[in-house]
């Protein structure tokens, strides 16, 4: 499977975050932001934003003298028999917080062995998840999740996927013409959320942003009932801004 070459903004953020965490980990007694900037190569402005995010996620702590040390979340995710459960719990907490922030159900999906798979999600009474009335793996051409994943593949891999899963019409808004679909995917800016405006299901709108790292194709998505469609753009922008912490939880 070949990926399109352009990296996404969340991926860049995670690269920097891991660099900062590596720097802090090397200084067990604490390290100043000046030293972190020097060793990580980040500007003061970039670093301030990154440290704020890492503190919020519990990956770093700040001592009374201003120095930074490894936080409780990162220590919990260290080696040990409980690592897998700790990773799962941290990721679920991050998704729950994101669900509450955007006011919508949120999902993590990946393209694995040629198929669309929803791996994690967070929903609730006021943020219902999508009713999977047609299998997600068969309807990538219609959903925000599927289109976001397909947009990260090259032309041949998209063609191969659609040779196995035909572009069936699910609603009057579903794109079934492969040429039109590919044109929309190719013209989709990597830093702009992919939208599904009742293409998968009548009464539901969705958005998705890529969270690609290395050879892994993935995305972070949200869904909401049509009556909340007036909030979709703002929620999608929030989803885009908050993608880095989710990707970081997957990368550590």
GROMACS .gro file of C-alpha atoms in nm:
model
  252
    1UNK     CA    1   0.000   0.000   0.000
    2UNK     CA    2   0.139   0.339  -0.101
    3UNK     CA    3   0.063   0.659   0.086
    4UNK     CA    4   0.044   1.006  -0.060
    5UNK     CA    5   0.359   1.189   0.050
    6UNK     CA    6   0.221   1.498   0.221
    7UNK     CA    7   0.238   1.481   0.605
    8UNK     CA    8  -0.035   1.637   0.815
    9UNK     CA    9  -0.012   1.912   1.074
   10UNK     CA   10  -0.097   1.675   1.365
   11UNK     CA   11   0.186   1.446   1.254
   12UNK     CA   12   0.432   1.735   1.266
   13UNK     CA   13   0.303   1.827   1.615
   14UNK     CA   14   0.353   1.472   1.739
   15UNK     CA   15   0.708   1.464   1.604
   16UNK     CA   16   0.784   1.776   1.805
   17UNK     CA   17   0.602   1.642   2.111
   18UNK     CA   18   0.804   1.321   2.110
   19UNK     CA   19   1.122   1.526   2.074
   20UNK     CA   20   1.025   1.736   2.377
   21UNK     CA   21   0.938   1.426   2.582
   22UNK     CA   22   1.273   1.266   2.494
   23UNK     CA   23   1.453   1.582   2.606
   24UNK     CA   24   1.268   1.599   2.938
   25UNK     CA   25   1.321   1.226   2.999
   26UNK     CA   26   1.697   1.271   2.968
   27UNK     CA   27   1.695   1.526   3.254
   28UNK     CA   28   1.559   1.327   3.547
   29UNK     CA   29   1.603   1.618   3.788
   30UNK     CA   30   1.407   1.861   3.573
   31UNK     CA   31   1.493   2.086   3.280
   32UNK     CA   32   1.410   2.447   3.193
   33UNK     CA   33   1.216   2.552   2.887
   34UNK     CA   34   1.528   2.732   2.762
   35UNK     CA   35   1.724   2.406   2.766
   36UNK     CA   36   1.435   2.213   2.607
   37UNK     CA   37   1.418   2.468   2.325
   38UNK     CA   38   1.793   2.441   2.272
   39UNK     CA   39   1.794   2.061   2.257
   40UNK     CA   40   1.471   2.016   2.062
   41UNK     CA   41   1.532   2.295   1.811
   42UNK     CA   42   1.191   2.450   1.871
   43UNK     CA   43   1.117   2.820   1.888
   44UNK     CA   44   0.997   2.963   2.224
   45UNK     CA   45   0.647   3.013   2.082
   46UNK     CA   46   0.622   2.658   1.948
   47UNK     CA   47   0.758   2.516   2.270
   48UNK     CA   48   0.519   2.711   2.493
   49UNK     CA   49   0.221   2.576   2.300
   50UNK     CA   50   0.362   2.222   2.305
   51UNK     CA   51   0.437   2.225   2.679
   52UNK     CA   52   0.086   2.351   2.749
   53UNK     CA   53  -0.061   2.058   2.555
   54UNK     CA   54   0.170   1.805   2.720
   55UNK     CA   55   0.086   1.937   3.067
   56UNK     CA   56  -0.286   1.921   2.990
   57UNK     CA   57  -0.248   1.558   2.881
   58UNK     CA   58  -0.046   1.471   3.191
   59UNK     CA   59   0.270   1.379   3.001
   60UNK     CA   60   0.482   1.645   3.176
   61UNK     CA   61   0.467   1.832   3.507
   62UNK     CA   62   0.615   2.168   3.603
   63UNK     CA   63   0.797   2.200   3.935
   64UNK     CA   64   0.772   2.501   4.164
   65UNK     CA   65   1.103   2.634   4.030
   66UNK     CA   66   0.968   2.625   3.672
   67UNK     CA   67   1.158   2.316   3.558
   68UNK     CA   68   0.979   2.042   3.366
   69UNK     CA   69   0.977   1.671   3.454
   70UNK     CA   70   0.807   1.360   3.319
   71UNK     CA   71   0.438   1.351   3.416
   72UNK     CA   72   0.222   1.079   3.567
   73UNK     CA   73   0.061   0.976   3.236
   74UNK     CA   74   0.396   0.910   3.072
   75UNK     CA   75   0.521   0.716   3.374
   76UNK     CA   76   0.205   0.505   3.368
   77UNK     CA   77   0.262   0.426   3.003
   78UNK     CA   78   0.611   0.299   3.073
   79UNK     CA   79   0.712  -0.065   3.058
   80UNK     CA   80   0.519  -0.312   3.267
   81UNK     CA   81   0.239  -0.567   3.255
   82UNK     CA   82  -0.027  -0.295   3.271
   83UNK     CA   83   0.105  -0.094   2.975
   84UNK     CA   84  -0.161  -0.207   2.725
   85UNK     CA   85  -0.444  -0.132   2.964
   86UNK     CA   86  -0.289   0.203   3.058
   87UNK     CA   87  -0.261   0.294   2.689
   88UNK     CA   88  -0.623   0.198   2.630
   89UNK     CA   89  -0.743   0.394   2.932
   90UNK     CA   90  -0.543   0.704   2.835
   91UNK     CA   91  -0.672   0.694   2.479
   92UNK     CA   92  -1.032   0.650   2.596
   93UNK     CA   93  -0.996   0.941   2.837
   94UNK     CA   94  -0.861   1.158   2.555
   95UNK     CA   95  -1.153   1.061   2.331
   96UNK     CA   96  -1.408   1.121   2.609
   97UNK     CA   97  -1.267   1.470   2.663
   98UNK     CA   98  -1.273   1.537   2.290
   99UNK     CA   99  -1.635   1.417   2.268
  100UNK     CA  100  -1.733   1.664   2.538
  101UNK     CA  101  -1.531   1.941   2.374
  102UNK     CA  102  -1.691   1.906   2.029
  103UNK     CA  103  -2.033   1.795   2.151
  104UNK     CA  104  -2.039   1.493   1.919
  105UNK     CA  105  -1.949   1.126   1.905
  106UNK     CA  106  -1.584   1.078   1.804
  107UNK     CA  107  -1.404   0.788   1.638
  108UNK     CA  108  -1.057   0.662   1.557
  109UNK     CA  109  -1.035   0.463   1.237
  110UNK     CA  110  -0.751   0.300   1.048
  111UNK     CA  111  -0.707   0.140   0.707
  112UNK     CA  112  -0.582  -0.209   0.790
  113UNK     CA  113  -0.521  -0.488   0.537
  114UNK     CA  114  -0.726  -0.306   0.277
  115UNK     CA  115  -1.026  -0.242   0.499
  116UNK     CA  116  -1.178   0.050   0.692
  117UNK     CA  117  -1.191  -0.032   1.062
  118UNK     CA  118  -1.328   0.171   1.353
  119UNK     CA  119  -1.090   0.096   1.641
  120UNK     CA  120  -1.209   0.329   1.918
  121UNK     CA  121  -1.499   0.563   1.979
  122UNK     CA  122  -1.659   0.777   2.247
  123UNK     CA  123  -2.031   0.852   2.248
  124UNK     CA  124  -2.293   0.944   2.504
  125UNK     CA  125  -2.660   1.036   2.559
  126UNK     CA  126  -2.613   1.379   2.400
  127UNK     CA  127  -2.355   1.256   2.147
  128UNK     CA  128  -2.501   0.944   1.983
  129UNK     CA  129  -2.280   0.737   1.753
  130UNK     CA  130  -2.375   0.667   1.393
  131UNK     CA  131  -2.613   0.380   1.329
  132UNK     CA  132  -2.406   0.146   1.111
  133UNK     CA  133  -2.693   0.053   0.884
  134UNK     CA  134  -2.450  -0.023   0.600
  135UNK     CA  135  -2.111  -0.171   0.687
  136UNK     CA  136  -1.845   0.102   0.717
  137UNK     CA  137  -1.588  -0.118   0.544
  138UNK     CA  138  -1.811  -0.138   0.236
  139UNK     CA  139  -1.906   0.231   0.223
  140UNK     CA  140  -1.578   0.422   0.233
  141UNK     CA  141  -1.687   0.627  -0.069
  142UNK     CA  142  -1.977   0.776   0.128
  143UNK     CA  143  -1.855   0.835   0.484
  144UNK     CA  144  -1.624   1.107   0.614
  145UNK     CA  145  -1.410   0.835   0.774
  146UNK     CA  146  -1.382   0.638   0.452
  147UNK     CA  147  -1.313   0.937   0.229
  148UNK     CA  148  -1.047   1.065   0.470
  149UNK     CA  149  -0.873   0.726   0.461
  150UNK     CA  150  -0.904   0.690   0.083
  151UNK     CA  151  -0.762   1.040   0.036
  152UNK     CA  152  -0.440   0.920   0.200
  153UNK     CA  153  -0.397   0.631  -0.046
  154UNK     CA  154  -0.250   0.652  -0.393
  155UNK     CA  155  -0.461   0.613  -0.707
  156UNK     CA  156  -0.393   0.241  -0.756
  157UNK     CA  157  -0.481   0.148  -0.398
  158UNK     CA  158  -0.805   0.345  -0.420
  159UNK     CA  159  -0.896   0.165  -0.743
  160UNK     CA  160  -0.816  -0.169  -0.581
  161UNK     CA  161  -1.035  -0.085  -0.281
  162UNK     CA  162  -1.330   0.021  -0.496
  163UNK     CA  163  -1.293  -0.291  -0.711
  164UNK     CA  164  -1.383  -0.487  -0.397
  165UNK     CA  165  -1.636  -0.243  -0.252
  166UNK     CA  166  -1.851  -0.086  -0.522
  167UNK     CA  167  -1.972   0.274  -0.491
  168UNK     CA  168  -2.335   0.200  -0.406
  169UNK     CA  169  -2.583   0.486  -0.372
  170UNK     CA  170  -2.681   0.512  -0.005
  171UNK     CA  171  -2.861   0.847  -0.018
  172UNK     CA  172  -2.939   1.103  -0.289
  173UNK     CA  173  -2.613   1.280  -0.195
  174UNK     CA  174  -2.381   0.979  -0.228
  175UNK     CA  175  -2.108   1.014  -0.492
  176UNK     CA  176  -2.106   0.697  -0.701
  177UNK     CA  177  -1.900   0.819  -0.998
  178UNK     CA  178  -1.540   0.708  -0.938
  179UNK     CA  179  -1.389   0.988  -1.146
  180UNK     CA  180  -1.578   1.256  -0.952
  181UNK     CA  181  -1.494   1.089  -0.621
  182UNK     CA  182  -1.121   1.074  -0.702
  183UNK     CA  183  -1.122   1.438  -0.814
  184UNK     CA  184  -1.275   1.542  -0.481
  185UNK     CA  185  -1.025   1.331  -0.288
  186UNK     CA  186  -0.729   1.474  -0.482
  187UNK     CA  187  -0.847   1.832  -0.431
  188UNK     CA  188  -0.900   1.782  -0.058
  189UNK     CA  189  -0.636   1.985   0.136
  190UNK     CA  190  -0.469   1.756   0.395
  191UNK     CA  191  -0.522   2.008   0.675
  192UNK     CA  192  -0.894   2.067   0.603
  193UNK     CA  193  -1.153   1.829   0.754
  194UNK     CA  194  -1.332   1.591   0.517
  195UNK     CA  195  -1.711   1.630   0.543
  196UNK     CA  196  -2.002   1.392   0.495
  197UNK     CA  197  -2.326   1.585   0.455
  198UNK     CA  198  -2.586   1.305   0.459
  199UNK     CA  199  -2.389   1.100   0.205
  200UNK     CA  200  -2.378   0.790   0.426
  201UNK     CA  201  -2.706   0.830   0.612
  202UNK     CA  202  -2.999   1.069   0.593
  203UNK     CA  203  -3.015   1.276   0.910
  204UNK     CA  204  -2.643   1.251   0.996
  205UNK     CA  205  -2.345   1.476   0.922
  206UNK     CA  206  -1.981   1.387   0.987
  207UNK     CA  207  -1.626   1.521   0.963
  208UNK     CA  208  -1.284   1.353   0.967
  209UNK     CA  209  -0.919   1.458   0.978
  210UNK     CA  210  -0.614   1.242   0.901
  211UNK     CA  211  -0.389   1.117   1.181
  212UNK     CA  212  -0.122   0.949   0.972
  213UNK     CA  213   0.215   0.841   1.109
  214UNK     CA  214   0.468   0.634   0.920
  215UNK     CA  215   0.300   0.367   0.709
  216UNK     CA  216  -0.025   0.379   0.906
  217UNK     CA  217  -0.330   0.542   0.747
  218UNK     CA  218  -0.574   0.666   1.008
  219UNK     CA  219  -0.825   0.936   1.088
  220UNK     CA  220  -1.010   1.103   1.371
  221UNK     CA  221  -1.377   1.167   1.306
  222UNK     CA  222  -1.700   1.298   1.456
  223UNK     CA  223  -2.068   1.258   1.381
  224UNK     CA  224  -2.378   1.447   1.486
  225UNK     CA  225  -2.750   1.452   1.404
  226UNK     CA  226  -2.860   1.677   1.120
  227UNK     CA  227  -3.030   1.919   1.359
  228UNK     CA  228  -2.684   2.008   1.491
  229UNK     CA  229  -2.538   2.065   1.143
  230UNK     CA  230  -2.498   2.436   1.217
  231UNK     CA  231  -2.220   2.335   1.459
  232UNK     CA  232  -2.039   2.101   1.222
  233UNK     CA  233  -1.779   2.343   1.085
  234UNK     CA  234  -1.681   2.469   1.430
  235UNK     CA  235  -1.673   2.115   1.570
  236UNK     CA  236  -1.461   2.000   1.275
  237UNK     CA  237  -1.212   2.282   1.334
  238UNK     CA  238  -1.189   2.182   1.702
  239UNK     CA  239  -1.140   1.821   1.597
  240UNK     CA  240  -0.853   1.929   1.373
  241UNK     CA  241  -0.685   2.130   1.649
  242UNK     CA  242  -0.722   1.846   1.899
  243UNK     CA  243  -0.594   1.571   1.668
  244UNK     CA  244  -0.235   1.592   1.792
  245UNK     CA  245  -0.305   1.469   2.150
  246UNK     CA  246  -0.500   1.172   2.010
  247UNK     CA  247  -0.218   1.081   1.770
  248UNK     CA  248   0.031   1.123   2.051
  249UNK     CA  249  -0.164   0.873   2.264
  250UNK     CA  250  -0.139   0.627   1.974
  251UNK     CA  251   0.231   0.696   1.914
  252UNK     CA  252   0.369   0.657   2.267
   0.00000   0.00000   0.00000
